[in-house]
Amino acid sequence: MNKKNYFRFATVCVAMCLFTFGCNTPATEPTTKATEEPSEQKAVKPDAATVKAEIQALETAWAEADNARNTNAIAAFYADDAVSMSNNKPMMVGKAAILKDIEAGMAKKAKGSTIAFDIMDVYACDNTATETGKATVKDSTGKVTYTGKYMAVWEKRDGKYICIRDIGNDDVKEK
């Protein structure tokens, strides 16, 4: 091997050694004792029945507020930073915008009509619960005038669930 090739070969070998040793140097981490708690939090799955009962109580109170035409009580179920996505309307961002929409809808609501919410599923993890359900509106005679479905995302803040996102839409009307 001539001197020029030997020098290139030696340079490549030195570079590979430096790269290999540099990449394989173990990082020094403090050792933890077996009795110490890990710093990472694990996701906590709350009791499904308990969460569903909490959400059902909220939906029952929501329906009572709606049936009493109490727009402020309905808006109180929403977080200040909530987003609501109603059928055939622009997205409403924030409690003030949602309250304005509730007031407009209440002004159009037939006297004597009532709403009920039927929870289908609740999925919960940590402080968040996602609910799916059906809504049914009846007129003063008890005849069903509207059916629809919805999804709501609830977040536990200060020990109680509050709605942070919801979306709803109409069922197909029979002809």
PDB file of C-alpha atoms in Angstrom:
ATOM      1  CA  MET A   1       0.000   0.000   0.000  1.00  0.00           C
ATOM      2  CA  ASN A   2       1.439   3.381  -0.886  1.00  0.00           C
ATOM      3  CA  LYS A   3       1.773   6.215   1.626  1.00  0.00           C
ATOM      4  CA  LYS A   4      -1.171   8.216   0.225  1.00  0.00           C
ATOM      5  CA  ASN A   5      -3.619   5.314   0.502  1.00  0.00           C
ATOM      6  CA  TYR A   6      -2.269   4.371   3.941  1.00  0.00           C
ATOM      7  CA  PHE A   7      -2.875   7.928   5.192  1.00  0.00           C
ATOM      8  CA  ARG A   8      -6.489   7.913   3.877  1.00  0.00           C
ATOM      9  CA  PHE A   9      -7.104   4.507   5.421  1.00  0.00           C
ATOM     10  CA  ALA A  10      -5.698   5.627   8.782  1.00  0.00           C
ATOM     11  CA  THR A  11      -7.762   8.838   8.711  1.00  0.00           C
ATOM     12  CA  VAL A  12     -10.974   6.887   8.025  1.00  0.00           C
ATOM     13  CA  CYS A  13     -10.152   4.444  10.851  1.00  0.00           C
ATOM     14  CA  VAL A  14      -9.483   7.240  13.354  1.00  0.00           C
ATOM     15  CA  ALA A  15     -12.677   9.069  12.326  1.00  0.00           C
ATOM     16  CA  MET A  16     -14.738   5.867  12.702  1.00  0.00           C
ATOM     17  CA  CYS A  17     -13.218   5.167  16.120  1.00  0.00           C
ATOM     18  CA  LEU A  18     -14.005   8.692  17.327  1.00  0.00           C
ATOM     19  CA  PHE A  19     -17.546   8.444  15.972  1.00  0.00           C
ATOM     20  CA  THR A  20     -18.072   5.007  17.525  1.00  0.00           C
ATOM     21  CA  PHE A  21     -16.720   5.957  20.944  1.00  0.00           C
ATOM     22  CA  GLY A  22     -18.507   9.312  20.904  1.00  0.00           C
ATOM     23  CA  CYS A  23     -21.858   7.723  20.136  1.00  0.00           C
ATOM     24  CA  ASN A  24     -21.484   4.859  22.583  1.00  0.00           C
ATOM     25  CA  THR A  25     -20.416   6.813  25.656  1.00  0.00           C
ATOM     26  CA  PRO A  26     -23.075   6.096  28.274  1.00  0.00           C
ATOM     27  CA  ALA A  27     -24.829   9.106  29.716  1.00  0.00           C
ATOM     28  CA  THR A  28     -24.490   9.418  33.437  1.00  0.00           C
ATOM     29  CA  GLU A  29     -27.918   9.452  35.042  1.00  0.00           C
ATOM     30  CA  PRO A  30     -28.631   9.598  38.713  1.00  0.00           C
ATOM     31  CA  THR A  31     -29.687   6.282  40.092  1.00  0.00           C
ATOM     32  CA  THR A  32     -33.101   6.019  41.701  1.00  0.00           C
ATOM     33  CA  LYS A  33     -33.888   3.910  44.673  1.00  0.00           C
ATOM     34  CA  ALA A  34     -36.575   1.258  44.405  1.00  0.00           C
ATOM     35  CA  THR A  35     -38.661   3.098  46.999  1.00  0.00           C
ATOM     36  CA  GLU A  36     -38.769   6.378  45.036  1.00  0.00           C
ATOM     37  CA  GLU A  37     -41.872   7.179  43.003  1.00  0.00           C
ATOM     38  CA  PRO A  38     -41.390   7.589  39.261  1.00  0.00           C
ATOM     39  CA  SER A  39     -41.725  11.177  38.101  1.00  0.00           C
ATOM     40  CA  GLU A  40     -44.014  10.257  35.201  1.00  0.00           C
ATOM     41  CA  GLN A  41     -47.754  10.255  35.832  1.00  0.00           C
ATOM     42  CA  LYS A  42     -49.702   7.296  34.506  1.00  0.00           C
ATOM     43  CA  ALA A  43     -53.117   7.790  32.917  1.00  0.00           C
ATOM     44  CA  VAL A  44     -55.835   7.085  35.417  1.00  0.00           C
ATOM     45  CA  LYS A  45     -59.005   5.472  34.182  1.00  0.00           C
ATOM     46  CA  PRO A  46     -61.810   6.605  36.453  1.00  0.00           C
ATOM     47  CA  ASP A  47     -64.677   4.299  37.385  1.00  0.00           C
ATOM     48  CA  ALA A  48     -66.937   4.273  34.309  1.00  0.00           C
ATOM     49  CA  ALA A  49     -70.192   3.909  36.249  1.00  0.00           C
ATOM     50  CA  THR A  50     -69.341   6.849  38.518  1.00  0.00           C
ATOM     51  CA  VAL A  51     -68.416   9.109  35.608  1.00  0.00           C
ATOM     52  CA  LYS A  52     -71.534   8.120  33.653  1.00  0.00           C
ATOM     53  CA  ALA A  53     -73.691   8.918  36.704  1.00  0.00           C
ATOM     54  CA  GLU A  54     -71.995  12.328  37.051  1.00  0.00           C
ATOM     55  CA  ILE A  55     -72.528  13.118  33.373  1.00  0.00           C
ATOM     56  CA  GLN A  56     -76.150  11.899  33.521  1.00  0.00           C
ATOM     57  CA  ALA A  57     -76.790  14.224  36.468  1.00  0.00           C
ATOM     58  CA  LEU A  58     -75.353  17.103  34.434  1.00  0.00           C
ATOM     59  CA  GLU A  59     -77.507  16.237  31.413  1.00  0.00           C
ATOM     60  CA  THR A  60     -80.618  15.976  33.597  1.00  0.00           C
ATOM     61  CA  ALA A  61     -79.897  19.401  35.107  1.00  0.00           C
ATOM     62  CA  TRP A  62     -79.163  20.745  31.608  1.00  0.00           C
ATOM     63  CA  ALA A  63     -82.557  19.520  30.346  1.00  0.00           C
ATOM     64  CA  GLU A  64     -84.285  21.036  33.391  1.00  0.00           C
ATOM     65  CA  ALA A  65     -82.599  24.393  32.709  1.00  0.00           C
ATOM     66  CA  ASP A  66     -83.542  24.177  29.028  1.00  0.00           C
ATOM     67  CA  ASN A  67     -87.146  23.279  29.812  1.00  0.00           C
ATOM     68  CA  ALA A  68     -87.298  26.202  32.269  1.00  0.00           C
ATOM     69  CA  ARG A  69     -85.923  28.480  29.499  1.00  0.00           C
ATOM     70  CA  ASN A  70     -83.007  29.462  31.786  1.00  0.00           C
ATOM     71  CA  THR A  71     -80.318  30.478  29.296  1.00  0.00           C
ATOM     72  CA  ASN A  72     -77.790  31.516  31.964  1.00  0.00           C
ATOM     73  CA  ALA A  73     -78.088  28.132  33.702  1.00  0.00           C
ATOM     74  CA  ILE A  74     -77.482  26.371  30.378  1.00  0.00           C
ATOM     75  CA  ALA A  75     -74.447  28.556  29.632  1.00  0.00           C
ATOM     76  CA  ALA A  76     -73.058  27.724  33.091  1.00  0.00           C
ATOM     77  CA  PHE A  77     -72.444  24.147  31.921  1.00  0.00           C
ATOM     78  CA  TYR A  78     -69.823  25.487  29.474  1.00  0.00           C
ATOM     79  CA  ALA A  79     -66.230  26.466  30.196  1.00  0.00           C
ATOM     80  CA  ASP A  80     -65.229  30.035  29.355  1.00  0.00           C
ATOM     81  CA  ASP A  81     -63.022  28.618  26.557  1.00  0.00           C
ATOM     82  CA  ALA A  82     -65.601  26.129  25.259  1.00  0.00           C
ATOM     83  CA  VAL A  83     -66.328  25.539  21.576  1.00  0.00           C
ATOM     84  CA  SER A  84     -69.794  24.538  20.371  1.00  0.00           C
ATOM     85  CA  MET A  85     -70.522  23.215  16.894  1.00  0.00           C
ATOM     86  CA  SER A  86     -74.239  23.206  16.180  1.00  0.00           C
ATOM     87  CA  ASN A  87     -75.995  21.883  13.121  1.00  0.00           C
ATOM     88  CA  ASN A  88     -75.915  24.246  10.107  1.00  0.00           C
ATOM     89  CA  LYS A  89     -74.271  27.098  12.049  1.00  0.00           C
ATOM     90  CA  PRO A  90     -70.790  28.558  12.312  1.00  0.00           C
ATOM     91  CA  MET A  91     -68.639  27.344  15.191  1.00  0.00           C
ATOM     92  CA  MET A  92     -69.167  29.282  18.425  1.00  0.00           C
ATOM     93  CA  VAL A  93     -66.043  29.963  20.457  1.00  0.00           C
ATOM     94  CA  GLY A  94     -66.275  31.044  24.094  1.00  0.00           C
ATOM     95  CA  LYS A  95     -69.087  31.109  26.599  1.00  0.00           C
ATOM     96  CA  ALA A  96     -70.338  34.558  25.478  1.00  0.00           C
ATOM     97  CA  ALA A  97     -70.860  33.387  21.891  1.00  0.00           C
ATOM     98  CA  ILE A  98     -72.490  30.168  23.086  1.00  0.00           C
ATOM     99  CA  LEU A  99     -74.858  32.104  25.395  1.00  0.00           C
ATOM    100  CA  LYS A 100     -75.862  34.368  22.502  1.00  0.00           C
ATOM    101  CA  ASP A 101     -76.707  31.278  20.410  1.00  0.00           C
ATOM    102  CA  ILE A 102     -78.656  29.716  23.291  1.00  0.00           C
ATOM    103  CA  GLU A 103     -80.679  32.922  23.686  1.00  0.00           C
ATOM    104  CA  ALA A 104     -81.436  33.041  19.944  1.00  0.00           C
ATOM    105  CA  GLY A 105     -82.515  29.392  19.954  1.00  0.00           C
ATOM    106  CA  MET A 106     -84.661  29.865  23.038  1.00  0.00           C
ATOM    107  CA  ALA A 107     -86.496  32.778  21.373  1.00  0.00           C
ATOM    108  CA  LYS A 108     -87.541  30.418  18.552  1.00  0.00           C
ATOM    109  CA  LYS A 109     -88.505  27.526  20.852  1.00  0.00           C
ATOM    110  CA  ALA A 110     -92.192  26.596  20.902  1.00  0.00           C
ATOM    111  CA  LYS A 111     -93.970  27.205  24.205  1.00  0.00           C
ATOM    112  CA  GLY A 112     -94.522  24.029  26.171  1.00  0.00           C
ATOM    113  CA  SER A 113     -91.869  22.032  24.332  1.00  0.00           C
ATOM    114  CA  THR A 114     -89.438  19.944  26.362  1.00  0.00           C
ATOM    115  CA  ILE A 115     -86.086  18.325  25.709  1.00  0.00           C
ATOM    116  CA  ALA A 116     -84.568  15.140  27.095  1.00  0.00           C
ATOM    117  CA  PHE A 117     -81.063  13.743  26.702  1.00  0.00           C
ATOM    118  CA  ASP A 118     -80.387  10.026  26.475  1.00  0.00           C
ATOM    119  CA  ILE A 119     -76.746   9.175  27.164  1.00  0.00           C
ATOM    120  CA  MET A 120     -75.492   6.337  24.982  1.00  0.00           C
ATOM    121  CA  ASP A 121     -71.807   6.087  25.968  1.00  0.00           C
ATOM    122  CA  VAL A 122     -69.283   7.798  28.223  1.00  0.00           C
ATOM    123  CA  TYR A 123     -65.546   7.294  27.766  1.00  0.00           C
ATOM    124  CA  ALA A 124     -63.328   8.678  30.518  1.00  0.00           C
ATOM    125  CA  CYS A 125     -59.607   9.021  31.187  1.00  0.00           C
ATOM    126  CA  ASP A 126     -57.927  11.207  33.781  1.00  0.00           C
ATOM    127  CA  ASN A 127     -60.002  14.418  34.049  1.00  0.00           C
ATOM    128  CA  THR A 128     -61.698  14.170  30.659  1.00  0.00           C
ATOM    129  CA  ALA A 129     -64.916  12.412  29.692  1.00  0.00           C
ATOM    130  CA  THR A 130     -66.419  12.123  26.219  1.00  0.00           C
ATOM    131  CA  GLU A 131     -70.136  11.525  25.998  1.00  0.00           C
ATOM    132  CA  THR A 132     -72.337  10.515  23.082  1.00  0.00           C
ATOM    133  CA  GLY A 133     -76.077  10.752  23.240  1.00  0.00           C
ATOM    134  CA  LYS A 134     -79.430  11.464  21.675  1.00  0.00           C
ATOM    135  CA  ALA A 135     -81.680  14.478  22.122  1.00  0.00           C
ATOM    136  CA  THR A 136     -85.462  14.367  21.828  1.00  0.00           C
ATOM    137  CA  VAL A 137     -87.780  17.385  21.788  1.00  0.00           C
ATOM    138  CA  LYS A 138     -91.511  16.991  22.374  1.00  0.00           C
ATOM    139  CA  ASP A 139     -94.249  19.562  21.948  1.00  0.00           C
ATOM    140  CA  SER A 140     -96.781  20.408  24.668  1.00  0.00           C
ATOM    141  CA  THR A 141     -98.927  17.398  23.683  1.00  0.00           C
ATOM    142  CA  GLY A 142     -96.006  14.974  24.001  1.00  0.00           C
ATOM    143  CA  LYS A 143     -95.526  14.514  20.245  1.00  0.00           C
ATOM    144  CA  VAL A 144     -91.879  14.177  19.192  1.00  0.00           C
ATOM    145  CA  THR A 145     -90.963  17.193  17.057  1.00  0.00           C
ATOM    146  CA  TYR A 146     -87.189  16.769  16.886  1.00  0.00           C
ATOM    147  CA  THR A 147     -84.538  14.108  17.319  1.00  0.00           C
ATOM    148  CA  GLY A 148     -80.808  14.487  17.012  1.00  0.00           C
ATOM    149  CA  LYS A 149     -77.505  13.217  18.310  1.00  0.00           C
ATOM    150  CA  TYR A 150     -74.597  14.884  20.022  1.00  0.00           C
ATOM    151  CA  MET A 151     -71.121  14.440  21.401  1.00  0.00           C
ATOM    152  CA  ALA A 152     -69.785  16.406  24.358  1.00  0.00           C
ATOM    153  CA  VAL A 153     -66.308  16.535  25.833  1.00  0.00           C
ATOM    154  CA  TRP A 154     -66.271  17.269  29.551  1.00  0.00           C
ATOM    155  CA  GLU A 155     -63.251  18.243  31.600  1.00  0.00           C
ATOM    156  CA  LYS A 156     -63.078  18.123  35.381  1.00  0.00           C
ATOM    157  CA  ARG A 157     -62.085  21.546  36.658  1.00  0.00           C
ATOM    158  CA  ASP A 158     -62.138  22.475  40.330  1.00  0.00           C
ATOM    159  CA  GLY A 159     -63.716  19.100  41.117  1.00  0.00           C
ATOM    160  CA  LYS A 160     -66.645  19.249  38.685  1.00  0.00           C
ATOM    161  CA  TYR A 161     -67.171  18.421  35.038  1.00  0.00           C
ATOM    162  CA  ILE A 162     -67.644  21.327  32.637  1.00  0.00           C
ATOM    163  CA  CYS A 163     -68.310  21.121  28.891  1.00  0.00           C
ATOM    164  CA  ILE A 164     -65.331  22.184  26.791  1.00  0.00           C
ATOM    165  CA  ARG A 165     -66.495  20.966  23.356  1.00  0.00           C
ATOM    166  CA  ASP A 166     -69.797  19.848  21.912  1.00  0.00           C
ATOM    167  CA  ILE A 167     -71.252  19.061  18.540  1.00  0.00           C
ATOM    168  CA  GLY A 168     -74.764  18.098  17.589  1.00  0.00           C
ATOM    169  CA  ASN A 169     -76.859  17.535  14.515  1.00  0.00           C
ATOM    170  CA  ASP A 170     -80.381  16.646  13.427  1.00  0.00           C
ATOM    171  CA  ASP A 171     -81.603  13.220  12.517  1.00  0.00           C
ATOM    172  CA  VAL A 172     -83.091  12.854   9.045  1.00  0.00           C
ATOM    173  CA  LYS A 173     -86.686  14.008   9.096  1.00  0.00           C
ATOM    174  CA  GLU A 174     -89.225  11.525   7.883  1.00  0.00           C
ATOM    175  CA  LYS A 175     -91.304  12.681   4.936  1.00  0.00           C
TER     176      LYS A 175
END
